Amino acid sequence: MTRPYTTCYLNISMEGHIDGDFGRLPEAAPASAFFRQHWLDMHPDATIYGAVTMAMFTAGRVNELPKAKNTYPREDYAAPCETGRYYVAISPDGGIAYDSSTIDVRNRGVQGIIHVLTENISDDYLEYLREHGISYIFCGKEKFDPVMMMEKLCSQFGIKKAIISGGAYADWTLLSHGLIDEIKVMLVPVVDGDPNSHTLFKRMEGEESHPVALSLVSAEQVEGDGLMLTYKPKNIREN
């Protein structure tokens, strides 16, 4: 195996929103509870997030960093991690603030952190990551290379199974490169009509459109009128 088996896994409203107020209604609770438990049952080695989503689980965003005392080679750095399970932050230009070398949220247990960078990152941020005991990998010189990221997660950190769960741009980046093996969504029986919510996948403005066809694997109705849908993308990269 050269990359992790990767599942795109999210809780979504009926119109496909991944954020917003739809989860606050009591009618959303049974399906959302099923979603959370199924996440734990999948036992992923890593959870991959884009920068905005990852910042929700950390100390937010970095404002200003002190000048680095050292110059660091653009080489991958593996900090000690006792659990062997990780949160992976796709944030090539840095910017995420950390107050710990681990994250422990939503009953998922303590997990280490891997920050994904490009080589044009500042020494200031590299020193910041090292001081906080956070691993980092370089995936591209100036432009993020998602294939390189997935290969390094497998070869350097032993990650065999991963979940990606937002944001929409990160989901699309992996899907469009054939790096998602299955899409599992919990369709919650709620509509919110929020014009500012992101949908499940979103490409960057100006990026050329390359639609991805899917095959339906299963549809499971759960308590509370939720529907768990599983699709297999037709563009999966050989592993």
One Martini backbone bead per residue (centre of mass of N, CA, C, O) as a GRO file, in nm:
protein
  239
    1MET     BB    1   0.095   0.037   0.024
    2THR     BB    2   0.100   0.401  -0.059
    3ARG     BB    3  -0.183   0.462   0.078
    4PRO     BB    4  -0.456   0.547   0.227
    5TYR     BB    5  -0.756   0.453   0.314
    6THR     BB    6  -1.022   0.677   0.204
    7THR     BB    7  -1.275   0.864   0.382
    8CYS     BB    8  -1.553   1.052   0.316
    9TYR     BB    9  -1.693   1.209   0.620
   10LEU     BB   10  -2.036   1.334   0.664
   11ASN     BB   11  -2.261   1.571   0.786
   12ILE     BB   12  -2.578   1.643   0.622
   13SER     BB   13  -2.794   1.810   0.465
   14MET     BB   14  -3.032   1.790   0.222
   15GLU     BB   15  -2.850   2.018   0.051
   16GLY     BB   16  -2.533   1.956   0.142
   17HIS     BB   17  -2.449   2.068   0.409
   18ILE     BB   18  -2.162   2.102   0.652
   19ASP     BB   19  -2.286   2.367   0.770
   20GLY     BB   20  -2.456   2.520   1.037
   21ASP     BB   21  -2.793   2.490   1.191
   22PHE     BB   22  -2.912   2.196   1.140
   23GLY     BB   23  -2.799   2.043   1.411
   24ARG     BB   24  -3.002   2.184   1.634
   25LEU     BB   25  -3.220   2.008   1.580
   26PRO     BB   26  -3.383   1.738   1.714
   27GLU     BB   27  -3.411   1.581   1.435
   28ALA     BB   28  -3.084   1.547   1.411
   29ALA     BB   29  -2.982   1.365   1.649
   30PRO     BB   30  -2.994   1.062   1.566
   31ALA     BB   31  -2.813   1.078   1.310
   32SER     BB   32  -2.567   1.213   1.451
   33ALA     BB   33  -2.513   0.983   1.652
   34PHE     BB   34  -2.457   0.768   1.440
   35PHE     BB   35  -2.222   0.913   1.307
   36ARG     BB   36  -2.031   0.923   1.557
   37GLN     BB   37  -2.018   0.617   1.609
   38HIS     BB   38  -1.913   0.529   1.330
   39TRP     BB   39  -1.649   0.672   1.351
   40LEU     BB   40  -1.537   0.501   1.586
   41ASP     BB   41  -1.575   0.220   1.435
   42MET     BB   42  -1.349   0.279   1.207
   43HIS     BB   43  -1.062   0.339   1.317
   44PRO     BB   44  -0.871   0.567   1.246
   45ASP     BB   45  -0.540   0.686   1.202
   46ALA     BB   46  -0.670   0.944   1.049
   47THR     BB   47  -0.751   1.299   1.037
   48ILE     BB   48  -0.853   1.515   0.777
   49TYR     BB   49  -0.788   1.872   0.742
   50GLY     BB   50  -0.844   2.175   0.687
   51ALA     BB   51  -0.766   2.479   0.809
   52VAL     BB   52  -1.043   2.577   0.917
   53THR     BB   53  -1.124   2.315   1.062
   54MET     BB   54  -0.872   2.274   1.241
   55ALA     BB   55  -0.901   2.546   1.406
   56MET     BB   56  -1.151   2.432   1.574
   57PHE     BB   57  -0.937   2.220   1.740
   58THR     BB   58  -0.769   2.460   1.832
   59ALA     BB   59  -0.622   2.794   1.877
   60GLY     BB   60  -0.654   2.872   1.582
   61ARG     BB   61  -0.487   3.162   1.490
   62VAL     BB   62  -0.207   3.313   1.390
   63ASN     BB   63  -0.054   3.614   1.415
   64GLU     BB   64   0.244   3.652   1.564
   65LEU     BB   65   0.584   3.572   1.524
   66PRO     BB   66   0.877   3.506   1.618
   67LYS     BB   67   1.187   3.508   1.543
   68ALA     BB   68   1.396   3.291   1.434
   69LYS     BB   69   1.693   3.131   1.556
   70ASN     BB   70   1.668   2.939   1.304
   71THR     BB   71   1.758   2.726   1.036
   72TYR     BB   72   1.558   2.509   0.828
   73PRO     BB   73   1.524   2.235   0.678
   74ARG     BB   74   1.332   2.090   0.407
   75GLU     BB   75   1.233   1.861   0.630
   76ASP     BB   76   1.097   1.620   0.772
   77TYR     BB   77   0.904   1.600   1.091
   78ALA     BB   78   0.915   1.375   1.379
   79ALA     BB   79   0.732   1.354   1.644
   80PRO     BB   80   0.641   1.231   1.920
   81CYS     BB   81   0.400   0.938   1.931
   82GLU     BB   82   0.214   0.718   2.127
   83THR     BB   83  -0.058   0.646   1.956
   84GLY     BB   84  -0.052   0.650   1.621
   85ARG     BB   85  -0.248   0.900   1.601
   86TYR     BB   86  -0.409   1.153   1.378
   87TYR     BB   87  -0.395   1.488   1.290
   88VAL     BB   88  -0.444   1.653   0.970
   89ALA     BB   89  -0.304   1.955   0.834
   90ILE     BB   90  -0.408   2.154   0.562
   91SER     BB   91  -0.146   2.417   0.574
   92PRO     BB   92   0.094   2.542   0.380
   93ASP     BB   93   0.102   2.854   0.525
   94GLY     BB   94  -0.002   2.796   0.789
   95GLY     BB   95  -0.164   2.966   1.083
   96ILE     BB   96  -0.187   2.759   1.301
   97ALA     BB   97  -0.280   2.720   1.632
   98TYR     BB   98  -0.107   2.591   1.927
   99ASP     BB   99  -0.131   2.429   2.275
  100SER     BB  100  -0.049   2.139   2.157
  101SER     BB  101   0.056   1.806   2.053
  102THR     BB  102  -0.253   1.748   2.099
  103ILE     BB  103  -0.581   1.584   2.048
  104ASP     BB  104  -0.909   1.588   2.241
  105VAL     BB  105  -1.210   1.490   2.082
  106ARG     BB  106  -1.516   1.340   2.066
  107ASN     BB  107  -1.410   1.059   2.187
  108ARG     BB  108  -1.127   0.985   2.015
  109GLY     BB  109  -0.884   1.065   2.156
  110VAL     BB  110  -0.555   1.081   2.165
  111GLN     BB  111  -0.373   1.293   1.926
  112GLY     BB  112  -0.171   1.373   1.697
  113ILE     BB  113   0.026   1.596   1.478
  114ILE     BB  114   0.004   1.691   1.125
  115HIS     BB  115   0.173   1.922   0.919
  116VAL     BB  116   0.106   2.068   0.605
  117LEU     BB  117   0.355   2.172   0.366
  118THR     BB  118   0.550   2.409   0.210
  119GLU     BB  119   0.876   2.530   0.130
  120ASN     BB  120   0.775   2.851   0.172
  121ILE     BB  121   0.803   2.849   0.458
  122SER     BB  122   0.877   2.968   0.755
  123ASP     BB  123   1.093   2.948   1.021
  124ASP     BB  124   0.899   3.048   1.233
  125TYR     BB  125   0.693   2.810   1.201
  126LEU     BB  126   0.881   2.572   1.242
  127GLU     BB  127   0.961   2.649   1.529
  128TYR     BB  128   0.679   2.643   1.644
  129LEU     BB  129   0.624   2.341   1.594
  130ARG     BB  130   0.863   2.228   1.755
  131GLU     BB  131   0.790   2.361   2.031
  132HIS     BB  132   0.500   2.185   2.015
  133GLY     BB  133   0.544   1.889   1.901
  134ILE     BB  134   0.509   1.900   1.571
  135SER     BB  135   0.454   1.754   1.294
  136TYR     BB  136   0.605   1.762   0.952
  137ILE     BB  137   0.529   1.806   0.595
  138PHE     BB  138   0.642   1.811   0.262
  139CYS     BB  139   0.413   1.917  -0.026
  140GLY     BB  140   0.593   2.099  -0.194
  141LYS     BB  141   0.718   2.401  -0.276
  142GLU     BB  142   0.444   2.598  -0.359
  143LYS     BB  143   0.257   2.352  -0.426
  144PHE     BB  144   0.024   2.144  -0.339
  145ASP     BB  145   0.067   1.776  -0.287
  146PRO     BB  146  -0.154   1.522  -0.230
  147VAL     BB  147   0.000   1.265  -0.309
  148MET     BB  148   0.244   1.308  -0.128
  149MET     BB  149   0.093   1.312   0.136
  150MET     BB  150  -0.025   1.022   0.130
  151GLU     BB  151   0.245   0.874   0.105
  152LYS     BB  152   0.372   0.986   0.372
  153LEU     BB  153   0.161   0.889   0.574
  154CYS     BB  154   0.230   0.593   0.517
  155SER     BB  155   0.554   0.568   0.519
  156GLN     BB  156   0.613   0.756   0.794
  157PHE     BB  157   0.327   0.682   0.984
  158GLY     BB  158   0.142   0.421   0.915
  159ILE     BB  159  -0.107   0.505   0.743
  160LYS     BB  160  -0.404   0.313   0.637
  161LYS     BB  161  -0.645   0.492   0.770
  162ALA     BB  162  -0.873   0.752   0.653
  163ILE     BB  163  -1.024   1.070   0.728
  164ILE     BB  164  -1.225   1.307   0.554
  165SER     BB  165  -1.386   1.629   0.704
  166GLY     BB  166  -1.286   1.880   0.580
  167GLY     BB  167  -1.330   2.091   0.389
  168ALA     BB  168  -1.446   2.138   0.074
  169TYR     BB  169  -1.163   2.179  -0.055
  170ALA     BB  170  -1.025   1.926   0.056
  171ASP     BB  171  -1.220   1.721  -0.054
  172TRP     BB  172  -1.178   1.794  -0.357
  173THR     BB  173  -0.876   1.754  -0.385
  174LEU     BB  174  -0.880   1.448  -0.330
  175LEU     BB  175  -1.095   1.363  -0.533
  176SER     BB  176  -0.962   1.487  -0.800
  177HIS     BB  177  -0.697   1.280  -0.736
  178GLY     BB  178  -0.801   0.987  -0.644
  179LEU     BB  179  -0.796   0.973  -0.290
  180ILE     BB  180  -1.090   0.851  -0.275
  181ASP     BB  181  -1.262   0.547  -0.192
  182GLU     BB  182  -1.500   0.683  -0.013
  183ILE     BB  183  -1.842   0.798   0.036
  184LYS     BB  184  -1.981   0.915   0.351
  185VAL     BB  185  -2.321   1.006   0.429
  186MET     BB  186  -2.527   1.190   0.651
  187LEU     BB  187  -2.864   1.234   0.604
  188VAL     BB  188  -3.033   1.492   0.732
  189PRO     BB  189  -3.376   1.583   0.825
  190VAL     BB  190  -3.268   1.885   0.710
  191VAL     BB  191  -3.332   2.235   0.634
  192ASP     BB  192  -3.172   2.577   0.596
  193GLY     BB  193  -3.087   2.776   0.346
  194ASP     BB  194  -2.790   2.853   0.362
  195PRO     BB  195  -2.590   3.077   0.170
  196ASN     BB  196  -2.297   3.021   0.344
  197SER     BB  197  -2.276   2.732   0.303
  198HIS     BB  198  -2.112   2.447   0.255
  199THR     BB  199  -2.047   2.199   0.064
  200LEU     BB  200  -1.895   1.905   0.028
  201PHE     BB  201  -1.788   2.032  -0.247
  202LYS     BB  202  -1.505   2.260  -0.348
  203ARG     BB  203  -1.370   2.460  -0.576
  204MET     BB  204  -1.158   2.671  -0.682
  205GLU     BB  205  -1.133   2.962  -0.808
  206GLY     BB  206  -1.055   2.888  -1.153
  207GLU     BB  207  -1.094   2.600  -1.155
  208GLU     BB  208  -1.121   2.337  -1.334
  209SER     BB  209  -1.365   2.131  -1.452
  210HIS     BB  210  -1.395   1.782  -1.296
  211PRO     BB  211  -1.601   1.562  -1.288
  212VAL     BB  212  -1.726   1.299  -1.063
  213ALA     BB  213  -1.806   0.979  -1.068
  214LEU     BB  214  -2.050   0.752  -0.918
  215SER     BB  215  -2.110   0.467  -0.699
  216LEU     BB  216  -2.349   0.287  -0.553
  217VAL     BB  217  -2.341   0.088  -0.255
  218SER     BB  218  -2.532   0.231  -0.022
  219ALA     BB  219  -2.854   0.240   0.175
  220GLU     BB  220  -2.925   0.362   0.514
  221GLN     BB  221  -3.164   0.357   0.740
  222VAL     BB  222  -3.215   0.552   1.029
  223GLU     BB  223  -3.279   0.680   1.306
  224GLY     BB  224  -3.474   0.964   1.234
  225ASP     BB  225  -3.453   0.970   0.905
  226GLY     BB  226  -3.188   0.884   0.821
  227LEU     BB  227  -2.915   0.865   0.558
  228MET     BB  228  -2.679   0.629   0.458
  229LEU     BB  229  -2.432   0.703   0.218
  230THR     BB  230  -2.253   0.503  -0.035
  231TYR     BB  231  -1.968   0.585  -0.236
  232LYS     BB  232  -1.781   0.528  -0.544
  233PRO     BB  233  -1.539   0.642  -0.709
  234LYS     BB  234  -1.420   0.644  -1.063
  235ASN     BB  235  -1.110   0.786  -0.991
  236ILE     BB  236  -0.934   0.587  -0.855
  237ARG     BB  237  -0.629   0.545  -0.738
  238GLU     BB  238  -0.394   0.341  -0.744
  239ASN     BB  239  -0.259   0.110  -0.464
   0.00000   0.00000   0.00000
